[in-house]
Tab-separated table of C-alpha atoms in Angstrom:
chain	number	residue	atom	x	y	z
A	1	UNK	CA	-39.782	-243.678	109.806
A	2	UNK	CA	-43.022	-245.607	109.977
A	3	UNK	CA	-46.111	-244.993	107.895
A	4	UNK	CA	-48.032	-244.838	111.186
A	5	UNK	CA	-46.466	-241.408	111.664
A	6	UNK	CA	-48.168	-240.123	108.516
A	7	UNK	CA	-50.392	-237.121	109.145
A	8	UNK	CA	-52.490	-234.832	106.997
A	9	UNK	CA	-51.748	-231.508	108.681
A	10	UNK	CA	-50.967	-228.530	106.428
A	11	UNK	CA	-51.185	-230.483	103.180
A	12	UNK	CA	-51.245	-227.264	101.152
A	13	UNK	CA	-47.885	-226.236	102.570
A	14	UNK	CA	-46.487	-229.667	101.710
A	15	UNK	CA	-47.735	-229.369	98.126
A	16	UNK	CA	-46.118	-225.946	97.790
A	17	UNK	CA	-42.833	-227.417	98.984
A	18	UNK	CA	-43.127	-230.227	96.451
A	19	UNK	CA	-43.622	-227.595	93.751
A	20	UNK	CA	-40.500	-225.773	94.947
A	21	UNK	CA	-38.511	-229.011	94.711
A	22	UNK	CA	-39.692	-229.536	91.126
A	23	UNK	CA	-38.744	-225.953	90.271
A	24	UNK	CA	-35.269	-226.504	91.740
A	25	UNK	CA	-34.799	-229.658	89.650
A	26	UNK	CA	-35.921	-227.743	86.578
A	27	UNK	CA	-33.361	-224.998	87.248
A	28	UNK	CA	-30.645	-227.627	87.522
A	29	UNK	CA	-31.472	-228.846	84.014
A	30	UNK	CA	-33.505	-231.960	84.811
A	31	UNK	CA	-36.006	-231.225	82.053
A	32	UNK	CA	-36.557	-233.363	78.986
A	33	UNK	CA	-38.036	-231.642	75.952
A	34	UNK	CA	-39.365	-233.821	73.141
A	35	UNK	CA	-39.345	-232.969	69.453
A	36	UNK	CA	-42.789	-231.389	69.759
A	37	UNK	CA	-41.567	-228.959	72.392
A	38	UNK	CA	-43.275	-230.642	75.362
A	39	UNK	CA	-41.248	-230.434	78.568
A	40	UNK	CA	-41.202	-233.260	81.112
A	41	UNK	CA	-39.954	-232.907	84.699
A	42	UNK	CA	-39.150	-235.587	87.265
A	43	UNK	CA	-42.272	-236.656	89.146
A	44	UNK	CA	-42.882	-238.192	92.555
A	45	UNK	CA	-44.530	-241.557	93.044
A	46	UNK	CA	-45.402	-240.747	96.669
A	47	UNK	CA	-45.214	-237.859	99.124
A	48	UNK	CA	-45.343	-238.433	102.896
A	49	UNK	CA	-45.843	-235.686	105.453
A	50	UNK	CA	-44.589	-236.426	108.975
A	51	UNK	CA	-44.461	-234.114	111.988
A	52	UNK	CA	-40.782	-233.336	111.381
A	53	UNK	CA	-40.142	-234.472	107.799
A	54	UNK	CA	-41.480	-234.238	104.291
A	55	UNK	CA	-40.474	-237.270	102.193
A	56	UNK	CA	-40.745	-237.139	98.397
A	57	UNK	CA	-40.126	-240.405	96.524
A	58	UNK	CA	-38.925	-239.862	92.973
A	59	UNK	CA	-40.702	-241.935	90.333
A	60	UNK	CA	-37.673	-243.768	88.908
A	61	UNK	CA	-39.759	-245.167	86.035
A	62	UNK	CA	-40.409	-241.703	84.605
A	63	UNK	CA	-36.970	-240.087	84.556
A	64	UNK	CA	-36.524	-240.203	80.770
A	65	UNK	CA	-32.928	-239.141	80.052
A	66	UNK	CA	-31.811	-238.750	83.671
A	67	UNK	CA	-30.653	-241.256	86.252
A	68	UNK	CA	-31.341	-241.708	89.941
A	69	UNK	CA	-27.631	-241.147	90.582
A	70	UNK	CA	-27.743	-237.735	88.885
A	71	UNK	CA	-30.787	-236.624	90.874
A	72	UNK	CA	-29.213	-237.904	94.086
A	73	UNK	CA	-26.012	-235.865	93.786
A	74	UNK	CA	-24.963	-233.625	96.675
A	75	UNK	CA	-25.268	-230.482	94.541
A	76	UNK	CA	-28.943	-231.318	93.881
A	77	UNK	CA	-29.656	-231.617	97.612
A	78	UNK	CA	-27.862	-228.299	98.220
A	79	UNK	CA	-29.913	-226.510	95.561
A	80	UNK	CA	-33.210	-227.895	96.919
A	81	UNK	CA	-32.188	-226.927	100.459
A	82	UNK	CA	-31.311	-223.391	99.332
A	83	UNK	CA	-34.669	-222.980	97.593
A	84	UNK	CA	-36.650	-224.356	100.542
A	85	UNK	CA	-34.562	-222.742	103.258
A	86	UNK	CA	-34.468	-226.082	105.100
A	87	UNK	CA	-31.947	-228.958	105.287
A	88	UNK	CA	-32.460	-231.760	102.760
A	89	UNK	CA	-31.091	-235.303	102.828
A	90	UNK	CA	-31.039	-237.782	99.946
A	91	UNK	CA	-32.010	-241.409	100.639
A	92	UNK	CA	-31.123	-244.033	98.034
A	93	UNK	CA	-31.744	-247.262	99.944
A	94	UNK	CA	-34.796	-248.177	97.881
A	95	UNK	CA	-35.033	-245.876	94.899
A	96	UNK	CA	-34.547	-242.160	95.540
A	97	UNK	CA	-36.220	-239.919	98.124
A	98	UNK	CA	-35.677	-236.345	99.230
A	99	UNK	CA	-36.149	-235.876	102.974
A	100	UNK	CA	-36.870	-232.285	104.022
A	101	UNK	CA	-36.266	-231.517	107.685
A	102	UNK	CA	-39.242	-229.345	108.646
A	103	UNK	CA	-38.037	-228.631	112.194
A	104	UNK	CA	-34.249	-228.979	112.036
A	105	UNK	CA	-32.273	-228.708	115.269
A	106	UNK	CA	-29.883	-225.765	115.483
A	107	UNK	CA	-26.764	-227.865	115.758
A	108	UNK	CA	-24.778	-226.722	112.715
A	109	UNK	CA	-21.639	-224.829	113.680
A	110	UNK	CA	-21.034	-221.591	111.839
A	111	UNK	CA	-17.928	-221.575	109.628
A	112	UNK	CA	-15.089	-219.211	110.500
A	113	UNK	CA	-14.908	-218.103	106.844
A	114	UNK	CA	-17.382	-218.535	103.981
A	115	UNK	CA	-16.162	-217.755	100.495
A	116	UNK	CA	-18.974	-216.856	98.123
A	117	UNK	CA	-19.652	-219.393	95.360
A	118	UNK	CA	-22.006	-217.724	92.905
A	119	UNK	CA	-22.736	-221.044	91.206
A	120	UNK	CA	-24.231	-222.490	94.414
A	121	UNK	CA	-26.810	-219.729	94.923
A	122	UNK	CA	-30.461	-220.418	94.052
A	123	UNK	CA	-31.212	-219.559	90.431
A	124	UNK	CA	-33.951	-217.010	90.965
A	125	UNK	CA	-34.417	-213.298	90.236
A	126	UNK	CA	-32.787	-210.700	92.511
A	127	UNK	CA	-31.321	-213.165	95.021
A	128	UNK	CA	-29.214	-211.621	97.821
A	129	UNK	CA	-26.936	-213.995	99.785
A	130	UNK	CA	-27.121	-213.001	103.454
A	131	UNK	CA	-24.822	-215.615	104.994
A	132	UNK	CA	-24.539	-219.069	106.556
A	133	UNK	CA	-26.724	-219.759	109.588
A	134	UNK	CA	-27.182	-222.680	111.948
A	135	UNK	CA	-29.548	-224.262	109.429
A	136	UNK	CA	-27.491	-223.539	106.315
A	137	UNK	CA	-27.593	-220.943	103.556
A	138	UNK	CA	-29.694	-217.830	104.221
A	139	UNK	CA	-30.841	-215.835	101.183
A	140	UNK	CA	-33.507	-213.239	100.503
A	141	UNK	CA	-34.815	-211.665	97.335
A	142	UNK	CA	-34.160	-207.943	97.004
A	143	UNK	CA	-37.888	-207.049	97.231
A	144	UNK	CA	-38.224	-209.234	100.334
A	145	UNK	CA	-35.143	-207.729	101.996
A	146	UNK	CA	-36.220	-204.196	101.123
A	147	UNK	CA	-34.620	-201.239	102.923
A	148	UNK	CA	-31.602	-202.377	104.930
A	149	UNK	CA	-29.227	-200.896	107.500
A	150	UNK	CA	-25.702	-202.370	107.540
A	151	UNK	CA	-23.649	-201.497	110.624
A	152	UNK	CA	-20.143	-202.535	111.604
A	153	UNK	CA	-16.830	-201.253	112.889
A	154	UNK	CA	-13.801	-201.069	110.597
A	155	UNK	CA	-12.662	-204.568	109.675
A	156	UNK	CA	-15.836	-206.290	110.868
A	157	UNK	CA	-16.938	-207.387	107.373
A	158	UNK	CA	-19.593	-204.777	106.553
A	159	UNK	CA	-18.062	-203.644	103.243
A	160	UNK	CA	-17.171	-207.198	102.264
A	161	UNK	CA	-20.822	-208.179	102.658
A	162	UNK	CA	-21.861	-205.293	100.404
A	163	UNK	CA	-19.476	-206.415	97.667
A	164	UNK	CA	-20.688	-210.018	97.825
A	165	UNK	CA	-24.328	-208.920	97.663
A	166	UNK	CA	-23.614	-206.708	94.633
A	167	UNK	CA	-21.635	-209.500	92.958
A	168	UNK	CA	-24.591	-211.885	93.308
A	169	UNK	CA	-27.173	-209.349	92.127
A	170	UNK	CA	-25.234	-207.963	89.168
A	171	UNK	CA	-24.040	-211.293	87.777
A	172	UNK	CA	-27.523	-212.806	87.696
A	173	UNK	CA	-29.656	-209.784	86.713
A	174	UNK	CA	-29.346	-207.547	83.685
A	175	UNK	CA	-29.867	-203.794	83.629
A	176	UNK	CA	-33.419	-204.389	82.372
A	177	UNK	CA	-34.273	-205.994	85.730
A	178	UNK	CA	-32.049	-204.070	88.169
A	179	UNK	CA	-30.662	-200.529	88.156
A	180	UNK	CA	-28.164	-199.202	90.645
A	181	UNK	CA	-27.194	-195.936	92.335
A	182	UNK	CA	-23.916	-195.947	94.281
A	183	UNK	CA	-23.016	-193.179	96.736
A	184	UNK	CA	-19.495	-193.473	98.158
A	185	UNK	CA	-18.266	-190.514	100.244
A	186	UNK	CA	-14.939	-192.317	100.849
A	187	UNK	CA	-14.399	-192.374	97.030
A	188	UNK	CA	-12.757	-195.803	97.189
A	189	UNK	CA	-15.065	-198.439	98.651
A	190	UNK	CA	-17.510	-198.951	95.776
A	191	UNK	CA	-15.206	-198.157	92.850
A	192	UNK	CA	-15.029	-201.790	91.575
A	193	UNK	CA	-18.630	-201.328	90.360
A	194	UNK	CA	-18.114	-197.913	88.755
A	195	UNK	CA	-18.404	-199.230	85.169
A	196	UNK	CA	-21.218	-201.768	85.379
A	197	UNK	CA	-24.082	-201.211	82.897
A	198	UNK	CA	-26.628	-201.237	85.732
A	199	UNK	CA	-25.644	-197.768	86.964
A	200	UNK	CA	-28.339	-195.131	86.551
A	201	UNK	CA	-25.882	-192.356	87.412
A	202	UNK	CA	-22.117	-192.108	87.735
A	203	UNK	CA	-20.557	-193.182	91.010
A	204	UNK	CA	-21.411	-190.336	93.400
A	205	UNK	CA	-19.025	-189.043	96.070
A	206	UNK	CA	-19.941	-185.537	97.285
A	207	UNK	CA	-23.038	-184.429	99.225
A	208	UNK	CA	-24.057	-182.033	96.432
A	209	UNK	CA	-23.829	-184.807	93.833
A	210	UNK	CA	-25.753	-187.141	96.131
A	211	UNK	CA	-28.498	-184.543	96.591
A	212	UNK	CA	-28.993	-184.270	92.824
A	213	UNK	CA	-29.004	-188.031	92.283
A	214	UNK	CA	-31.408	-188.685	95.164
A	215	UNK	CA	-33.685	-185.931	93.841
A	216	UNK	CA	-33.864	-187.856	90.566
A	217	UNK	CA	-34.678	-191.042	92.477
A	218	UNK	CA	-37.482	-189.264	94.366
A	219	UNK	CA	-38.838	-187.989	91.036
A	220	UNK	CA	-38.734	-191.518	89.650
A	221	UNK	CA	-40.773	-192.733	92.630
A	222	UNK	CA	-43.375	-190.052	91.832
A	223	UNK	CA	-43.396	-191.083	88.155
A	224	UNK	CA	-43.923	-194.710	89.043
A	225	UNK	CA	-46.697	-193.788	91.455
A	226	UNK	CA	-48.523	-192.067	88.594
A	227	UNK	CA	-48.013	-195.154	86.400
A	228	UNK	CA	-49.439	-197.409	89.097
A	229	UNK	CA	-52.466	-195.145	89.590
A	230	UNK	CA	-53.258	-195.154	85.853
A	231	UNK	CA	-52.856	-198.938	85.758
A	232	UNK	CA	-54.991	-199.491	88.890
A	233	UNK	CA	-52.211	-201.408	90.689
A	234	UNK	CA	-50.648	-200.888	94.110
A	235	UNK	CA	-46.984	-201.655	93.536
A	236	UNK	CA	-44.259	-202.658	91.092
A	237	UNK	CA	-45.108	-206.365	91.302
A	238	UNK	CA	-48.684	-205.707	90.192
A	239	UNK	CA	-47.550	-203.318	87.467
A	240	UNK	CA	-44.938	-205.695	86.053
A	241	UNK	CA	-47.469	-208.533	85.834
A	242	UNK	CA	-49.534	-206.424	83.424
A	243	UNK	CA	-47.016	-204.191	81.671
A	244	UNK	CA	-45.628	-204.952	78.239
A	245	UNK	CA	-42.403	-203.264	79.369
A	246	UNK	CA	-41.727	-204.154	83.027
A	247	UNK	CA	-39.982	-201.670	85.297
A	248	UNK	CA	-36.574	-202.561	86.742
A	249	UNK	CA	-35.979	-202.526	90.467
A	250	UNK	CA	-33.703	-199.719	91.668
A	251	UNK	CA	-31.163	-200.265	94.458
A	252	UNK	CA	-29.607	-197.275	96.245
A	253	UNK	CA	-26.374	-198.153	98.105
A	254	UNK	CA	-24.929	-195.479	100.405
A	255	UNK	CA	-21.639	-196.203	102.135
A	256	UNK	CA	-21.045	-194.176	105.313
A	257	UNK	CA	-24.592	-192.822	105.179
A	258	UNK	CA	-24.280	-190.915	108.470
A	259	UNK	CA	-21.217	-189.010	107.297
A	260	UNK	CA	-23.046	-188.110	104.101
A	261	UNK	CA	-26.090	-186.734	105.922
A	262	UNK	CA	-24.000	-184.884	108.503
A	263	UNK	CA	-21.800	-183.176	105.894
A	264	UNK	CA	-24.643	-182.136	103.572
A	265	UNK	CA	-25.204	-178.378	103.726
A	266	UNK	CA	-28.403	-178.710	101.709
A	267	UNK	CA	-31.023	-180.273	103.986
A	268	UNK	CA	-33.028	-181.400	100.966
A	269	UNK	CA	-30.797	-184.506	100.876
A	270	UNK	CA	-32.453	-185.733	104.084
A	271	UNK	CA	-35.855	-184.982	102.555
A	272	UNK	CA	-35.093	-187.142	99.522
A	273	UNK	CA	-34.002	-189.969	101.827
A	274	UNK	CA	-37.353	-189.689	103.628
A	275	UNK	CA	-39.224	-190.003	100.338
A	276	UNK	CA	-37.226	-193.083	99.357
A	277	UNK	CA	-37.627	-194.709	102.777
A	278	UNK	CA	-41.382	-194.106	102.998
A	279	UNK	CA	-42.569	-194.589	99.410
A	280	UNK	CA	-39.719	-196.318	97.631
A	281	UNK	CA	-40.332	-199.952	98.450
A	282	UNK	CA	-43.718	-200.244	96.736
A	283	UNK	CA	-42.187	-198.484	93.705
A	284	UNK	CA	-39.391	-201.050	93.517
A	285	UNK	CA	-36.757	-198.731	95.046
A	286	UNK	CA	-34.678	-200.218	97.873
A	287	UNK	CA	-32.270	-198.286	100.098
A	288	UNK	CA	-29.193	-199.880	101.681
A	289	UNK	CA	-27.452	-197.563	104.153
A	290	UNK	CA	-24.095	-198.631	105.603
A	291	UNK	CA	-22.281	-197.002	108.494
A	292	UNK	CA	-19.488	-197.631	110.999
A	293	UNK	CA	-21.159	-195.592	113.712
A	294	UNK	CA	-23.639	-197.953	115.287
A	295	UNK	CA	-24.342	-195.761	118.307
A	296	UNK	CA	-25.046	-192.721	116.142
A	297	UNK	CA	-27.555	-194.056	113.628
A	298	UNK	CA	-30.129	-191.816	115.249
A	299	UNK	CA	-28.372	-189.133	113.227
A	300	UNK	CA	-30.379	-190.381	110.272
A	301	UNK	CA	-33.835	-188.837	109.900
A	302	UNK	CA	-36.083	-190.805	112.241
A	303	UNK	CA	-38.519	-191.899	109.526
A	304	UNK	CA	-35.569	-193.235	107.502
A	305	UNK	CA	-34.214	-195.136	110.486
A	306	UNK	CA	-37.617	-196.676	111.226
A	307	UNK	CA	-38.087	-197.838	107.630
A	308	UNK	CA	-34.686	-199.550	107.433
A	309	UNK	CA	-36.418	-202.649	108.744
A	310	UNK	CA	-33.765	-205.218	107.790
A	311	UNK	CA	-30.703	-204.920	110.042
A	312	UNK	CA	-27.318	-206.542	109.443
A	313	UNK	CA	-25.129	-205.676	112.410
A	314	UNK	CA	-21.499	-206.768	112.469
A	315	UNK	CA	-19.218	-206.285	115.456
A	316	UNK	CA	-19.666	-202.844	116.997
A	317	UNK	CA	-17.793	-200.968	119.704
A	318	UNK	CA	-20.122	-201.268	122.673
A	319	UNK	CA	-23.480	-202.366	124.019
A	320	UNK	CA	-25.110	-199.010	123.343
A	321	UNK	CA	-24.189	-199.192	119.654
A	322	UNK	CA	-25.616	-202.709	119.349
A	323	UNK	CA	-28.880	-201.788	121.056
A	324	UNK	CA	-29.403	-198.649	118.983
A	325	UNK	CA	-28.747	-200.687	115.822
A	326	UNK	CA	-31.448	-203.144	116.912
A	327	UNK	CA	-29.254	-206.181	117.548
A	328	UNK	CA	-28.192	-206.413	121.221
A	329	UNK	CA	-25.149	-208.621	121.608
A	330	UNK	CA	-23.366	-207.477	118.448
A	331	UNK	CA	-20.683	-205.942	120.678
A	332	UNK	CA	-19.796	-209.491	121.813
A	333	UNK	CA	-19.237	-210.925	118.324
A	334	UNK	CA	-15.727	-212.438	118.179
A	335	UNK	CA	-12.865	-210.225	117.014
A	336	UNK	CA	-11.223	-213.149	115.197
A	337	UNK	CA	-14.310	-213.888	113.056
A	338	UNK	CA	-14.577	-211.118	110.458
A	339	UNK	CA	-17.926	-211.392	108.716
A	340	UNK	CA	-19.791	-212.629	111.810
A	341	UNK	CA	-23.048	-210.692	112.199
A	342	UNK	CA	-26.443	-210.548	113.807
A	343	UNK	CA	-29.103	-210.424	111.094
A	344	UNK	CA	-32.540	-209.108	111.942
A	345	UNK	CA	-34.708	-209.962	108.958
A	346	UNK	CA	-38.298	-210.966	109.686
A	347	UNK	CA	-37.711	-212.387	113.173
A	348	UNK	CA	-35.400	-212.032	116.149
A	349	UNK	CA	-31.719	-211.375	115.349
A	350	UNK	CA	-29.878	-214.522	114.283
A	351	UNK	CA	-26.133	-215.048	114.224
A	352	UNK	CA	-24.753	-215.654	110.741
A	353	UNK	CA	-21.379	-215.866	109.047
A	354	UNK	CA	-21.431	-213.620	105.993
A	355	UNK	CA	-19.640	-214.333	102.734
A	356	UNK	CA	-16.428	-212.892	101.378
A	357	UNK	CA	-14.671	-212.725	98.018
A	358	UNK	CA	-10.882	-212.421	97.662
A	359	UNK	CA	-9.881	-209.118	96.074
A	360	UNK	CA	-8.778	-210.817	92.851
A	361	UNK	CA	-12.064	-212.703	92.502
A	362	UNK	CA	-14.074	-209.567	93.280
A	363	UNK	CA	-12.214	-207.608	90.613
A	364	UNK	CA	-12.770	-210.378	88.075
A	365	UNK	CA	-16.505	-210.450	88.793
A	366	UNK	CA	-16.771	-206.665	88.495
A	367	UNK	CA	-14.838	-206.684	85.206
A	368	UNK	CA	-17.007	-209.473	83.854
A	369	UNK	CA	-20.193	-207.558	84.679
A	370	UNK	CA	-18.766	-204.378	83.187
A	371	UNK	CA	-17.665	-206.234	80.054
A	372	UNK	CA	-14.454	-204.201	80.119
A	373	UNK	CA	-11.002	-205.472	79.172
A	374	UNK	CA	-9.248	-202.440	80.615
A	375	UNK	CA	-7.518	-204.343	83.402
A	376	UNK	CA	-8.218	-207.950	82.508
A	377	UNK	CA	-10.453	-210.286	80.501
A	378	UNK	CA	-14.234	-210.039	80.816
A	379	UNK	CA	-14.500	-213.846	80.728
A	380	UNK	CA	-12.701	-216.361	82.918
A	381	UNK	CA	-10.593	-219.075	81.325
A	382	UNK	CA	-13.321	-221.652	81.967
A	383	UNK	CA	-15.921	-219.402	80.336
A	384	UNK	CA	-13.675	-218.884	77.309
A	385	UNK	CA	-13.253	-222.669	77.066
A	386	UNK	CA	-17.055	-223.094	77.057
A	387	UNK	CA	-17.409	-220.635	74.179
A	388	UNK	CA	-14.588	-222.322	72.245
A	389	UNK	CA	-16.206	-225.753	72.655
A	390	UNK	CA	-19.657	-224.487	71.693
A	391	UNK	CA	-18.367	-222.858	68.501
A	392	UNK	CA	-15.955	-225.607	67.446
A	393	UNK	CA	-17.842	-228.747	68.523
A	394	UNK	CA	-21.513	-227.768	68.729
A	395	UNK	CA	-21.834	-225.522	65.682
A	396	UNK	CA	-22.383	-222.416	67.832
A	397	UNK	CA	-25.135	-223.994	69.975
A	398	UNK	CA	-24.730	-223.484	73.723
A	399	UNK	CA	-26.265	-226.785	74.909
A	400	UNK	CA	-25.934	-227.051	78.675
A	401	UNK	CA	-26.157	-230.846	78.961
A	402	UNK	CA	-23.520	-231.448	76.275
A	403	UNK	CA	-21.198	-228.826	77.711
A	404	UNK	CA	-21.595	-230.317	81.187
A	405	UNK	CA	-20.670	-233.734	79.851
A	406	UNK	CA	-17.626	-232.340	78.047
A	407	UNK	CA	-16.413	-230.390	81.107
A	408	UNK	CA	-17.320	-232.967	83.758
A	409	UNK	CA	-15.041	-232.615	86.767
A	410	UNK	CA	-14.067	-229.086	85.756
A	411	UNK	CA	-17.327	-227.091	85.620
A	412	UNK	CA	-20.578	-228.294	87.179
A	413	UNK	CA	-23.843	-228.607	85.289
A	414	UNK	CA	-25.405	-226.082	87.673
A	415	UNK	CA	-22.629	-223.543	87.016
A	416	UNK	CA	-22.946	-223.896	83.222
A	417	UNK	CA	-26.708	-223.472	83.411
A	418	UNK	CA	-26.256	-220.318	85.491
A	419	UNK	CA	-23.716	-218.963	82.985
A	420	UNK	CA	-26.125	-219.640	80.125
A	421	UNK	CA	-28.945	-217.770	81.856
A	422	UNK	CA	-26.725	-214.777	82.688
A	423	UNK	CA	-25.320	-214.581	79.150
A	424	UNK	CA	-28.778	-214.812	77.628
A	425	UNK	CA	-29.917	-211.880	79.780
A	426	UNK	CA	-26.935	-209.828	78.594
A	427	UNK	CA	-27.573	-210.665	74.936
A	428	UNK	CA	-24.401	-212.745	74.610
A	429	UNK	CA	-26.486	-215.843	73.802
A	430	UNK	CA	-29.613	-215.770	71.686
A	431	UNK	CA	-32.950	-216.691	73.228
A	432	UNK	CA	-34.520	-219.840	71.719
A	433	UNK	CA	-37.482	-219.187	69.423
A	434	UNK	CA	-38.951	-222.583	70.335
A	435	UNK	CA	-38.475	-224.465	73.589
A	436	UNK	CA	-36.653	-227.289	71.818
A	437	UNK	CA	-34.131	-224.892	70.245
A	438	UNK	CA	-30.786	-224.263	71.967
A	439	UNK	CA	-29.323	-220.896	72.842
A	440	UNK	CA	-26.693	-219.823	70.321
A	441	UNK	CA	-23.397	-218.002	70.718
A	442	UNK	CA	-23.427	-214.433	69.380
A	443	UNK	CA	-20.638	-212.702	67.495
A	444	UNK	CA	-20.275	-210.345	70.454
A	445	UNK	CA	-19.568	-213.259	72.800
A	446	UNK	CA	-17.024	-214.635	70.363
A	447	UNK	CA	-15.309	-211.253	70.385
A	448	UNK	CA	-15.217	-211.214	74.204
A	449	UNK	CA	-13.707	-214.712	74.158
A	450	UNK	CA	-11.129	-213.732	71.526
A	451	UNK	CA	-12.577	-216.125	68.958
A	452	UNK	CA	-13.157	-215.218	65.332
A	453	UNK	CA	-16.729	-215.870	64.186
A	454	UNK	CA	-15.970	-217.647	60.912
A	455	UNK	CA	-19.354	-218.921	59.862
A	456	UNK	CA	-22.561	-216.907	59.786
A	457	UNK	CA	-24.498	-220.147	60.112
A	458	UNK	CA	-22.822	-221.231	63.340
A	459	UNK	CA	-22.708	-217.963	65.261
A	460	UNK	CA	-25.685	-215.702	65.756
A	461	UNK	CA	-25.318	-211.942	65.699
A	462	UNK	CA	-27.008	-210.606	68.811
A	463	UNK	CA	-28.547	-207.154	69.067
A	464	UNK	CA	-27.858	-204.977	72.078
A	465	UNK	CA	-31.272	-204.065	73.462
A	466	UNK	CA	-31.381	-200.970	75.646
A	467	UNK	CA	-33.009	-201.260	79.048
A	468	UNK	CA	-35.989	-199.013	79.792
A	469	UNK	CA	-34.702	-195.573	80.756
A	470	UNK	CA	-35.218	-194.341	84.295
A	471	UNK	CA	-35.531	-190.740	85.284
A	472	UNK	CA	-32.322	-191.204	87.310
A	473	UNK	CA	-29.108	-189.614	86.117
């Protein structure tokens, strides 16, 4: 690249991307906090904007306790790329630079399988992993994704995608940020999540139960609308910016939605779905409707169908089914690639490979979220080892950098930071009073890890704080 290629077009967009890179580095732990509580992030000595690249040169003289090698690691480039939604390359020929490909060619081959790695997802609220595309990882936030229709024949990967999306959402968001309603007419598909604390009502199976639960959701939408009117705001984002007690988002997941609507004797169920589809999104209520019957989705109330604007269409039986679902060509997706889909998000349908979790891993994630030891431990062996080290070697302090150094080669710094954030949200680690203070292990976390809390001074006793109650369930 030559400096003669430097241009000044869209400088504001470039500055926003630079800010996103700094945020990504912060989330990975590249923050130095001095004894006065002042935080210092890596800075850039120069930023160059080219027609096809954005180049950010790291100021190596102002890295404090971090090295160029650490900031140039592959996992750092992956995290920045996930946050930007564009490929990123690290150059270390003369210092350290991040090169962002602004107009990447679509040359990346889609993988035949893509196992979900929760530790590699962007650390941000309400992130939903969609899949792997020709330009890399594709994610959306739950508010951005909104109402979604998931279509696919048996064995195409539709249900597997649902489980991966729930695993990502529930492991990184507490019940104070996200509540959940699960409707499962088959009585078996969504049962792994039946005991998570996010549920606003018990797992629902029959049309009559679904009608009652959806009526409560519709009433909650009305209640929130009244709150917004009194607060002079338009939606949940505006309300939560002002409110002392923010409202959680509410996700409604209906498996085999068409069968549910068709078998409901009480037609008020369809009316509640209309209310959710039309007015739910601004109230923070998102509807995900899954079905095998791509060619019959017109069986949903038309206003519901129209408002399911995001479409994830896995392999379907025929051309008619694909066209009705909004993704022509889905009937030609390969039979030997379960999880291959056409995703219609905010543009034309794009082919993606969705994620999967082995049954054992899925069960372990669900048990961890539920905090139940009924069929296995709530913590993995690596997580138990982290708690043991923090209590025995760090006096009960859960210090990410020191734990990462102790478990180098076994657990990544990014994974430990993500664990710390999730445990803090659940009340298993205390929140620091001052920025320079570390999180501390609670007695409840020690109990989950099977460790006796011997010293009051080394282990904090966390309080279980109830999430704001919804009018659901």
